[in-house]
Amino acid sequence: MTAMDITIHASFLPHDDPDASLAFYRDTLGFEVRNDVGYGGMRWITVGPADQPGTSIVLSPPAADPGITDDERRTIVEMMAKGSYAIILLATKDLDGAFERLQVSGADVVQEPTEQPYGVRDCAFRDPAGNLIRVQELR
C-alpha cells in the first residue's frame, strides 16, 4: 500500500463575536490574518502561524451550514456557551512563556501548565467563543 501525500490545510472553529476572536487569535496568539470575508451578515476569518503558511484555522459563524435544523443550531449555541463544542490542540517550545502571555491577556484559563500522566506537559484555556484550546510543550 502506498502512503498518501496529504496534509492538514485548515480546521474550523466557531465564533460568536468575530472582532473578539480576531483580536484573540491575532493579538494574543500572534497568528497572522490570511482572510477576512463577510457574507450575508456573517463573517469568516482565516488565521494561522506566520511560519506555517499551509496550515490555517478558519473562525466561522456557528451552524452556518444551511442543512442544519433550528434545533441543531440551538444545541450548537448551547454547547458553545458551556465550552463543550470545539477543541483545538496547539504546540509550543515555550509553554511557560505562552501560558504567561495568555494569562496576562485575560484569557479564560482552564488548566495551568501540568505534566500529564499520558506523557505530555500542557495547559488549557478558552477563546472568546468558549472553544477549548490545549497547548502542548514540544520537547
mmCIF file with all atom_site columns, C-alpha atoms in Angstrom:
data_model
loop_
_atom_site.group_PDB
_atom_site.id
_atom_site.type_symbol
_atom_site.label_atom_id
_atom_site.label_alt_id
_atom_site.label_comp_id
_atom_site.label_asym_id
_atom_site.label_entity_id
_atom_site.label_seq_id
_atom_site.pdbx_PDB_ins_code
_atom_site.Cartn_x
_atom_site.Cartn_y
_atom_site.Cartn_z
_atom_site.occupancy
_atom_site.B_iso_or_equiv
_atom_site.pdbx_formal_charge
_atom_site.auth_seq_id
_atom_site.auth_comp_id
_atom_site.auth_asym_id
_atom_site.auth_atom_id
_atom_site.pdbx_PDB_model_num
ATOM 1   C CA . MET A 1 1   ? 0.000   0.000  0.000  1.00 0.00 ? 1   MET A CA 1
ATOM 2   C CA . THR A 1 2   ? 1.357   3.422  -0.945 1.00 0.00 ? 2   THR A CA 1
ATOM 3   C CA . ALA A 1 3   ? 1.168   6.288  1.569  1.00 0.00 ? 3   ALA A CA 1
ATOM 4   C CA . MET A 1 4   ? -0.964  9.249  0.562  1.00 0.00 ? 4   MET A CA 1
ATOM 5   C CA . ASP A 1 5   ? 0.618   12.679 0.239  1.00 0.00 ? 5   ASP A CA 1
ATOM 6   C CA . ILE A 1 6   ? -1.866  14.597 2.361  1.00 0.00 ? 6   ILE A CA 1
ATOM 7   C CA . THR A 1 7   ? -1.605  17.460 4.845  1.00 0.00 ? 7   THR A CA 1
ATOM 8   C CA . ILE A 1 8   ? -3.882  19.398 7.178  1.00 0.00 ? 8   ILE A CA 1
ATOM 9   C CA . HIS A 1 9   ? -4.825  22.583 5.363  1.00 0.00 ? 9   HIS A CA 1
ATOM 10  C CA . ALA A 1 10  ? -7.466  24.145 7.623  1.00 0.00 ? 10  ALA A CA 1
ATOM 11  C CA . SER A 1 11  ? -9.550  23.436 10.669 1.00 0.00 ? 11  SER A CA 1
ATOM 12  C CA . PHE A 1 12  ? -12.729 25.293 11.617 1.00 0.00 ? 12  PHE A CA 1
ATOM 13  C CA . LEU A 1 13  ? -13.605 26.803 15.000 1.00 0.00 ? 13  LEU A CA 1
ATOM 14  C CA . PRO A 1 14  ? -16.872 28.634 15.612 1.00 0.00 ? 14  PRO A CA 1
ATOM 15  C CA . HIS A 1 15  ? -17.014 32.207 16.842 1.00 0.00 ? 15  HIS A CA 1
ATOM 16  C CA . ASP A 1 16  ? -19.882 34.242 18.247 1.00 0.00 ? 16  ASP A CA 1
ATOM 17  C CA . ASP A 1 17  ? -18.052 37.589 18.130 1.00 0.00 ? 17  ASP A CA 1
ATOM 18  C CA . PRO A 1 18  ? -15.747 37.944 15.109 1.00 0.00 ? 18  PRO A CA 1
ATOM 19  C CA . ASP A 1 19  ? -13.955 41.040 16.442 1.00 0.00 ? 19  ASP A CA 1
ATOM 20  C CA . ALA A 1 20  ? -13.179 39.396 19.812 1.00 0.00 ? 20  ALA A CA 1
ATOM 21  C CA . SER A 1 21  ? -11.980 36.225 18.077 1.00 0.00 ? 21  SER A CA 1
ATOM 22  C CA . LEU A 1 22  ? -9.856  38.223 15.634 1.00 0.00 ? 22  LEU A CA 1
ATOM 23  C CA . ALA A 1 23  ? -8.227  40.160 18.486 1.00 0.00 ? 23  ALA A CA 1
ATOM 24  C CA . PHE A 1 24  ? -7.547  36.948 20.424 1.00 0.00 ? 24  PHE A CA 1
ATOM 25  C CA . TYR A 1 25  ? -6.015  34.917 17.605 1.00 0.00 ? 25  TYR A CA 1
ATOM 26  C CA . ARG A 1 26  ? -4.115  37.843 16.064 1.00 0.00 ? 26  ARG A CA 1
ATOM 27  C CA . ASP A 1 27  ? -3.072  39.914 19.093 1.00 0.00 ? 27  ASP A CA 1
ATOM 28  C CA . THR A 1 28  ? -2.810  37.310 21.857 1.00 0.00 ? 28  THR A CA 1
ATOM 29  C CA . LEU A 1 29  ? -1.675  34.207 19.971 1.00 0.00 ? 29  LEU A CA 1
ATOM 30  C CA . GLY A 1 30  ? 0.215   36.204 17.329 1.00 0.00 ? 30  GLY A CA 1
ATOM 31  C CA . PHE A 1 31  ? -1.343  34.483 14.324 1.00 0.00 ? 31  PHE A CA 1
ATOM 32  C CA . GLU A 1 32  ? -1.424  36.312 11.021 1.00 0.00 ? 32  GLU A CA 1
ATOM 33  C CA . VAL A 1 33  ? -4.733  37.106 9.359  1.00 0.00 ? 33  VAL A CA 1
ATOM 34  C CA . ARG A 1 34  ? -4.945  35.393 5.984  1.00 0.00 ? 34  ARG A CA 1
ATOM 35  C CA . ASN A 1 35  ? -8.504  36.172 5.000  1.00 0.00 ? 35  ASN A CA 1
ATOM 36  C CA . ASP A 1 36  ? -11.472 38.077 6.412  1.00 0.00 ? 36  ASP A CA 1
ATOM 37  C CA . VAL A 1 37  ? -14.689 37.571 4.477  1.00 0.00 ? 37  VAL A CA 1
ATOM 38  C CA . GLY A 1 38  ? -18.202 38.745 5.201  1.00 0.00 ? 38  GLY A CA 1
ATOM 39  C CA . TYR A 1 39  ? -21.325 37.413 3.546  1.00 0.00 ? 39  TYR A CA 1
ATOM 40  C CA . GLY A 1 40  ? -24.988 37.723 4.464  1.00 0.00 ? 40  GLY A CA 1
ATOM 41  C CA . GLY A 1 41  ? -24.288 39.297 7.841  1.00 0.00 ? 41  GLY A CA 1
ATOM 42  C CA . MET A 1 42  ? -21.802 36.544 8.744  1.00 0.00 ? 42  MET A CA 1
ATOM 43  C CA . ARG A 1 43  ? -18.002 36.637 8.859  1.00 0.00 ? 43  ARG A CA 1
ATOM 44  C CA . TRP A 1 44  ? -15.255 34.040 8.281  1.00 0.00 ? 44  TRP A CA 1
ATOM 45  C CA . ILE A 1 45  ? -11.714 34.888 9.434  1.00 0.00 ? 45  ILE A CA 1
ATOM 46  C CA . THR A 1 46  ? -8.752  32.716 8.458  1.00 0.00 ? 46  THR A CA 1
ATOM 47  C CA . VAL A 1 47  ? -5.688  32.890 10.714 1.00 0.00 ? 47  VAL A CA 1
ATOM 48  C CA . GLY A 1 48  ? -2.519  30.878 11.169 1.00 0.00 ? 48  GLY A CA 1
ATOM 49  C CA . PRO A 1 49  ? 1.087   30.905 12.317 1.00 0.00 ? 49  PRO A CA 1
ATOM 50  C CA . ALA A 1 50  ? 3.255   33.094 10.053 1.00 0.00 ? 50  ALA A CA 1
ATOM 51  C CA . ASP A 1 51  ? 5.857   30.338 9.663  1.00 0.00 ? 51  ASP A CA 1
ATOM 52  C CA . GLN A 1 52  ? 3.230   27.762 8.626  1.00 0.00 ? 52  GLN A CA 1
ATOM 53  C CA . PRO A 1 53  ? 1.513   29.261 5.567  1.00 0.00 ? 53  PRO A CA 1
ATOM 54  C CA . GLY A 1 54  ? -0.090  25.948 4.607  1.00 0.00 ? 54  GLY A CA 1
ATOM 55  C CA . THR A 1 55  ? -1.978  25.443 7.897  1.00 0.00 ? 55  THR A CA 1
ATOM 56  C CA . SER A 1 56  ? -4.882  27.644 8.943  1.00 0.00 ? 56  SER A CA 1
ATOM 57  C CA . ILE A 1 57  ? -7.742  27.987 11.392 1.00 0.00 ? 57  ILE A CA 1
ATOM 58  C CA . VAL A 1 58  ? -10.994 29.310 9.958  1.00 0.00 ? 58  VAL A CA 1
ATOM 59  C CA . LEU A 1 59  ? -13.020 31.171 12.575 1.00 0.00 ? 59  LEU A CA 1
ATOM 60  C CA . SER A 1 60  ? -16.564 30.754 11.321 1.00 0.00 ? 60  SER A CA 1
ATOM 61  C CA . PRO A 1 61  ? -20.143 31.538 12.296 1.00 0.00 ? 61  PRO A CA 1
ATOM 62  C CA . PRO A 1 62  ? -21.615 28.607 14.201 1.00 0.00 ? 62  PRO A CA 1
ATOM 63  C CA . ALA A 1 63  ? -24.036 26.457 12.267 1.00 0.00 ? 63  ALA A CA 1
ATOM 64  C CA . ALA A 1 64  ? -23.696 28.448 9.041  1.00 0.00 ? 64  ALA A CA 1
ATOM 65  C CA . ASP A 1 65  ? -24.498 25.254 7.111  1.00 0.00 ? 65  ASP A CA 1
ATOM 66  C CA . PRO A 1 66  ? -27.982 25.637 5.567  1.00 0.00 ? 66  PRO A CA 1
ATOM 67  C CA . GLY A 1 67  ? -28.620 21.911 6.144  1.00 0.00 ? 67  GLY A CA 1
ATOM 68  C CA . ILE A 1 68  ? -28.611 22.320 9.932  1.00 0.00 ? 68  ILE A CA 1
ATOM 69  C CA . THR A 1 69  ? -32.000 22.488 11.633 1.00 0.00 ? 69  THR A CA 1
ATOM 70  C CA . ASP A 1 70  ? -33.056 25.190 14.098 1.00 0.00 ? 70  ASP A CA 1
ATOM 71  C CA . ASP A 1 71  ? -32.873 22.610 16.922 1.00 0.00 ? 71  ASP A CA 1
ATOM 72  C CA . GLU A 1 72  ? -29.315 21.709 15.901 1.00 0.00 ? 72  GLU A CA 1
ATOM 73  C CA . ARG A 1 73  ? -28.382 25.412 15.810 1.00 0.00 ? 73  ARG A CA 1
ATOM 74  C CA . ARG A 1 74  ? -29.747 25.892 19.331 1.00 0.00 ? 74  ARG A CA 1
ATOM 75  C CA . THR A 1 75  ? -27.781 22.863 20.533 1.00 0.00 ? 75  THR A CA 1
ATOM 76  C CA . ILE A 1 76  ? -24.567 24.206 18.999 1.00 0.00 ? 76  ILE A CA 1
ATOM 77  C CA . VAL A 1 77  ? -25.074 27.624 20.606 1.00 0.00 ? 77  VAL A CA 1
ATOM 78  C CA . GLU A 1 78  ? -25.788 25.968 23.981 1.00 0.00 ? 78  GLU A CA 1
ATOM 79  C CA . MET A 1 79  ? -22.674 23.779 23.717 1.00 0.00 ? 79  MET A CA 1
ATOM 80  C CA . MET A 1 80  ? -20.545 26.790 22.766 1.00 0.00 ? 80  MET A CA 1
ATOM 81  C CA . ALA A 1 81  ? -21.861 28.683 25.813 1.00 0.00 ? 81  ALA A CA 1
ATOM 82  C CA . LYS A 1 82  ? -20.801 25.758 28.027 1.00 0.00 ? 82  LYS A CA 1
ATOM 83  C CA . GLY A 1 83  ? -17.439 25.488 26.271 1.00 0.00 ? 83  GLY A CA 1
ATOM 84  C CA . SER A 1 84  ? -18.058 21.920 25.155 1.00 0.00 ? 84  SER A CA 1
ATOM 85  C CA . TYR A 1 85  ? -18.439 22.281 21.388 1.00 0.00 ? 85  TYR A CA 1
ATOM 86  C CA . ALA A 1 86  ? -14.986 22.650 19.806 1.00 0.00 ? 86  ALA A CA 1
ATOM 87  C CA . ILE A 1 87  ? -11.385 21.875 20.747 1.00 0.00 ? 87  ILE A CA 1
ATOM 88  C CA . ILE A 1 88  ? -8.043  22.537 19.098 1.00 0.00 ? 88  ILE A CA 1
ATOM 89  C CA . LEU A 1 89  ? -4.573  21.410 20.139 1.00 0.00 ? 89  LEU A CA 1
ATOM 90  C CA . LEU A 1 90  ? -1.624  23.754 19.614 1.00 0.00 ? 90  LEU A CA 1
ATOM 91  C CA . ALA A 1 91  ? 2.052   23.272 20.481 1.00 0.00 ? 91  ALA A CA 1
ATOM 92  C CA . THR A 1 92  ? 4.989   25.447 21.505 1.00 0.00 ? 92  THR A CA 1
ATOM 93  C CA . LYS A 1 93  ? 8.585   25.062 22.644 1.00 0.00 ? 93  LYS A CA 1
ATOM 94  C CA . ASP A 1 94  ? 7.983   27.649 25.401 1.00 0.00 ? 94  ASP A CA 1
ATOM 95  C CA . LEU A 1 95  ? 4.871   26.510 27.256 1.00 0.00 ? 95  LEU A CA 1
ATOM 96  C CA . ASP A 1 96  ? 5.536   28.656 30.324 1.00 0.00 ? 96  ASP A CA 1
ATOM 97  C CA . GLY A 1 97  ? 6.045   31.780 28.204 1.00 0.00 ? 97  GLY A CA 1
ATOM 98  C CA . ALA A 1 98  ? 2.896   31.082 26.183 1.00 0.00 ? 98  ALA A CA 1
ATOM 99  C CA . PHE A 1 99  ? 0.887   30.461 29.345 1.00 0.00 ? 99  PHE A CA 1
ATOM 100 C CA . GLU A 1 100 ? 2.119   33.698 30.916 1.00 0.00 ? 100 GLU A CA 1
ATOM 101 C CA . ARG A 1 101 ? 1.193   35.693 27.804 1.00 0.00 ? 101 ARG A CA 1
ATOM 102 C CA . LEU A 1 102 ? -2.273  34.113 27.702 1.00 0.00 ? 102 LEU A CA 1
ATOM 103 C CA . GLN A 1 103 ? -2.847  34.677 31.408 1.00 0.00 ? 103 GLN A CA 1
ATOM 104 C CA . VAL A 1 104 ? -1.798  38.341 31.181 1.00 0.00 ? 104 VAL A CA 1
ATOM 105 C CA . SER A 1 105 ? -4.144  38.818 28.201 1.00 0.00 ? 105 SER A CA 1
ATOM 106 C CA . GLY A 1 106 ? -7.103  37.848 30.352 1.00 0.00 ? 106 GLY A CA 1
ATOM 107 C CA . ALA A 1 107 ? -7.758  34.567 28.541 1.00 0.00 ? 107 ALA A CA 1
ATOM 108 C CA . ASP A 1 108 ? -10.034 32.173 30.412 1.00 0.00 ? 108 ASP A CA 1
ATOM 109 C CA . VAL A 1 109 ? -7.519  29.745 31.960 1.00 0.00 ? 109 VAL A CA 1
ATOM 110 C CA . VAL A 1 110 ? -8.823  26.194 32.341 1.00 0.00 ? 110 VAL A CA 1
ATOM 111 C CA . GLN A 1 111 ? -5.587  24.496 33.451 1.00 0.00 ? 111 GLN A CA 1
ATOM 112 C CA . GLU A 1 112 ? -2.135  25.791 34.316 1.00 0.00 ? 112 GLU A CA 1
ATOM 113 C CA . PRO A 1 113 ? 0.905   24.032 32.793 1.00 0.00 ? 113 PRO A CA 1
ATOM 114 C CA . THR A 1 114 ? 0.728   20.448 34.026 1.00 0.00 ? 114 THR A CA 1
ATOM 115 C CA . GLU A 1 115 ? 2.730   17.278 33.483 1.00 0.00 ? 115 GLU A CA 1
ATOM 116 C CA . GLN A 1 116 ? 0.058   14.859 32.263 1.00 0.00 ? 116 GLN A CA 1
ATOM 117 C CA . PRO A 1 117 ? 0.103   11.122 33.103 1.00 0.00 ? 117 PRO A CA 1
ATOM 118 C CA . TYR A 1 118 ? -0.033  10.336 29.371 1.00 0.00 ? 118 TYR A CA 1
ATOM 119 C CA . GLY A 1 119 ? 3.416   11.841 28.782 1.00 0.00 ? 119 GLY A CA 1
ATOM 120 C CA . VAL A 1 120 ? 2.915   15.477 27.743 1.00 0.00 ? 120 VAL A CA 1
ATOM 121 C CA . ARG A 1 121 ? 3.119   18.791 29.539 1.00 0.00 ? 121 ARG A CA 1
ATOM 122 C CA . ASP A 1 122 ? 0.339   21.162 28.578 1.00 0.00 ? 122 ASP A CA 1
ATOM 123 C CA . CYS A 1 123 ? -2.092  23.861 29.646 1.00 0.00 ? 123 CYS A CA 1
ATOM 124 C CA . ALA A 1 124 ? -5.629  24.756 28.609 1.00 0.00 ? 124 ALA A CA 1
ATOM 125 C CA . PHE A 1 125 ? -7.725  27.868 28.157 1.00 0.00 ? 125 PHE A CA 1
ATOM 126 C CA . ARG A 1 126 ? -10.807 29.045 26.273 1.00 0.00 ? 126 ARG A CA 1
ATOM 127 C CA . ASP A 1 127 ? -11.003 31.522 23.417 1.00 0.00 ? 127 ASP A CA 1
ATOM 128 C CA . PRO A 1 128 ? -13.687 34.258 23.415 1.00 0.00 ? 128 PRO A CA 1
ATOM 129 C CA . ALA A 1 129 ? -16.252 31.842 21.901 1.00 0.00 ? 129 ALA A CA 1
ATOM 130 C CA . GLY A 1 130 ? -15.623 29.192 24.581 1.00 0.00 ? 130 GLY A CA 1
ATOM 131 C CA . ASN A 1 131 ? -13.585 26.844 22.364 1.00 0.00 ? 131 ASN A CA 1
ATOM 132 C CA . LEU A 1 132 ? -11.157 24.762 24.410 1.00 0.00 ? 132 LEU A CA 1
ATOM 133 C CA . ILE A 1 133 ? -7.549  25.317 23.395 1.00 0.00 ? 133 ILE A CA 1
ATOM 134 C CA . ARG A 1 134 ? -4.892  22.994 24.759 1.00 0.00 ? 134 ARG A CA 1
ATOM 135 C CA . VAL A 1 135 ? -1.252  23.953 24.273 1.00 0.00 ? 135 VAL A CA 1
ATOM 136 C CA . GLN A 1 136 ? 1.326   21.189 24.494 1.00 0.00 ? 136 GLN A CA 1
ATOM 137 C CA . GLU A 1 137 ? 5.014   21.707 25.102 1.00 0.00 ? 137 GLU A CA 1
ATOM 138 C CA . LEU A 1 138 ? 7.220   20.497 22.253 1.00 0.00 ? 138 LEU A CA 1
ATOM 139 C CA . ARG A 1 139 ? 10.142  18.511 23.634 1.00 0.00 ? 139 ARG A CA 1
#
